[in-house]
C-alpha positions as MATLAB code, in Angstrom:
seq = 'XXXXXXXXXXXXXXXXXXXXXXXXXXXXXXXXXXXXXXXXXXXXXXXXXXXXXXXXXXXXXXXXXXXXXXXXXXXXXXXXXXXXXXXXXXXXXXXXXXXXXXXXXXXXXXXXXXXXXXXXXXXXXXXXXXXXXXXXXXXXXXXXXXXXXXXXXXXXXXXXXXXXXXXXXXXXXXXXXXXXXXXXX';
ca = [
     124.925  121.555   43.359;
     121.285  120.884   42.548;
     121.678  117.124   42.587;
     123.078  117.178   46.129;
     120.087  119.216   47.375;
     117.729  116.921   45.516;
     119.251  113.841   47.194;
     119.038  115.474   50.620;
     115.432  116.461   49.953;
     114.424  112.937   48.891;
     116.200  111.482   51.945;
     114.223  113.809   54.236;
     111.006  112.885   52.442;
     111.695  109.182   52.875;
     112.440  109.680   56.591;
     109.195  111.629   57.031;
     107.194  108.957   55.208;
     108.715  106.237   57.405;
     107.914  108.252   60.530;
     104.357  108.815   59.283;
     103.927  105.095   58.626;
     105.214  104.183   62.109;
     102.946  106.787   63.683;
      99.850  105.623   61.814;
     100.546  102.019   62.825;
     100.907  103.157   66.448;
      97.610  105.038   66.382;
      95.782  102.176   64.687;
      97.136   99.592   67.127;
      96.621  101.471   70.402;
      94.017  104.220   70.014;
      91.096  102.123   71.264;
      93.041  100.846   74.291;
      94.258  104.322   75.193;
      90.775  105.764   74.898;
      89.291  103.026   77.126;
      91.981  103.632   79.729;
      91.477  107.409   79.540;
      87.716  106.977   80.004;
      88.233  104.939   83.171;
      90.828  107.372   84.421;
      88.969  110.593   83.590;
      85.294  109.534   83.394;
      84.470  112.239   80.835;
      84.338  111.363   77.143;
      85.276  114.793   75.795;
      88.220  115.259   78.152;
      89.360  111.669   77.563;
      89.338  112.307   73.798;
      91.405  115.471   74.319;
      93.923  113.687   76.533;
      94.284  110.830   74.029;
      94.732  113.321   71.188;
      97.368  115.217   73.176;
      99.040  111.887   73.983;
      99.365  111.033   70.303;
     100.585  114.555   69.502;
     103.379  114.169   72.065;
     104.063  110.661   70.743;
     104.496  112.087   67.227;
     106.928  114.723   68.491;
     109.099  112.164   70.248;
     108.513  109.127   68.041;
     112.229  108.884   67.264;
     112.903  108.180   70.952;
     110.821  104.974   70.777;
     113.446  102.359   70.010;
     111.642   99.196   71.125;
     108.325   98.725   69.333;
     107.308   96.117   71.932;
     107.342   98.860   74.582;
     105.056  101.174   72.582;
     101.939  100.490   74.658;
     103.700  101.193   77.949;
     105.326  104.267   76.432;
     101.942  105.627   75.320;
     100.331  104.869   78.703;
     103.115  106.809   80.414;
     102.526  109.767   78.109;
      98.758  109.569   78.729;
      99.189  109.489   82.518;
     101.494  112.529   82.343;
      99.021  114.345   80.107;
      96.263  113.647   82.604;
      98.455  115.006   85.413;
      99.176  118.147   83.358;
      95.446  118.716   83.158;
      95.354  119.398   86.888;
      98.329  121.734   86.746;
      96.348  124.095   84.526;
      92.868  123.184   85.799;
      90.197  125.852   85.477;
      86.739  124.920   86.592;
      83.847  125.490   84.212;
      80.593  126.654   85.689;
      77.424  125.140   84.287;
      73.902  126.423   84.692;
      71.892  123.667   86.383;
      68.952  124.307   84.039;
      71.121  123.350   81.049;
      72.000  119.908   82.407;
      69.981  116.966   81.097;
      69.429  114.095   83.495;
      68.937  110.624   82.037;
      65.850  108.681   83.032;
      67.113  105.594   84.913;
      64.065  103.558   83.816;
      65.166  103.662   80.169;
      68.102  101.300   80.685;
      67.790   97.515   80.701;
      69.074   95.069   83.274;
      72.484   94.714   81.616;
      73.033   98.473   81.595;
      72.042   98.615   85.255;
      74.493   95.844   86.105;
      77.278   97.589   84.196;
      76.498  100.880   85.889;
      76.506   99.193   89.306;
      79.833   97.496   88.585;
      81.309  100.819   87.429;
      80.039  102.469   90.610;
      81.614   99.805   92.789;
      84.885  100.014   90.886;
      84.950  103.799   91.057;
      84.538  103.566   94.832;
      87.740  101.546   95.138;
      90.661  103.560   96.411;
      92.990  104.696   93.635;
      95.762  102.358   94.797;
      93.465   99.405   93.974;
      91.479  100.879   91.076;
      94.391  101.968   88.885;
      96.206   98.605   88.673;
      92.872   96.846   88.126;
      91.952   99.182   85.263;
      95.387   98.760   83.710;
      94.923   94.990   83.803;
      91.301   94.938   82.634;
      91.358   97.676   80.019;
      94.912   97.590   78.788;
      95.682   93.914   79.257;
      98.885   94.684   81.141;
     100.609   91.920   83.055;
     101.605   92.285   86.690;
     105.177   93.084   85.625;
     104.034   95.796   83.204;
     101.741   97.376   85.794;
     104.559   97.332   88.340;
     106.836   99.086   85.860;
     104.212  101.707   84.966;
     103.359  102.514   88.567;
     106.912  102.150   89.909;
     105.858   99.422   92.310;
     107.084   95.971   93.260;
     105.282   93.197   91.328;
     104.165   91.565   94.587;
     102.584   94.864   95.666;
     100.713   95.047   92.361;
      99.485   91.457   92.652;
      98.299   92.082   96.219;
      96.438   95.209   95.136;
      94.782   93.352   92.259;
      93.724   90.549   94.616;
      92.315   93.013   97.155;
      90.521   95.021   94.475;
      88.785   91.903   93.156;
      87.840   90.841   96.688;
      86.386   94.264   97.472;
      84.308   94.139   94.279;
      83.132   90.616   95.065;
      82.173   91.590   98.623;
      80.310   94.659   97.386;
      78.390   92.604   94.811;
      77.546   89.829   97.256;
      76.625   92.306   99.968;
      74.037   93.985   97.754;
      71.984   90.846   97.085;
      69.388   89.757   99.635;
      70.039   86.486  101.443;
      68.662   83.516   99.571;
      69.109   85.175   96.164;
      71.573   83.245   94.059;
      74.431   85.144   92.486;
      76.126   83.663   89.449;
      79.896   83.595   89.306;
];
């Protein structure tokens, strides 16, 4: 009687260790990509960290449903997007005293930081239909097919949106430089 329980116990332990190993490999491989995507999606470091953490918690709970390891990145992105949507279902606005808010001095940053900030501003002004596929391509390295699958769109629609997003960024960058000033790229 005891030997049967011991065998069942060791089998459960082995299964848990295998699950833990798979989970740790998943976190190690995709945490940075998920966090970058969450930052672009949410634009708040603390909330992005929470959403990524919740994403991995849900991934742990349903790790057995992931059959194709090659689809892990898409699977995690889907979980993250759903977690972000859940945020708005239970959204409660925090009030902040204006005297407690620190404002950064814009003169502290160098030229590169200014360029990055300007590019982020331009990209954030894109409509969501253009911004989201672009961010998925830039930050996550998704192909047109993968983006189409994630967003439930036709691949041609995705490719058109990516093309238009890049053109809008290019026009915004070129439009902000005075005539006669050379722009690289």
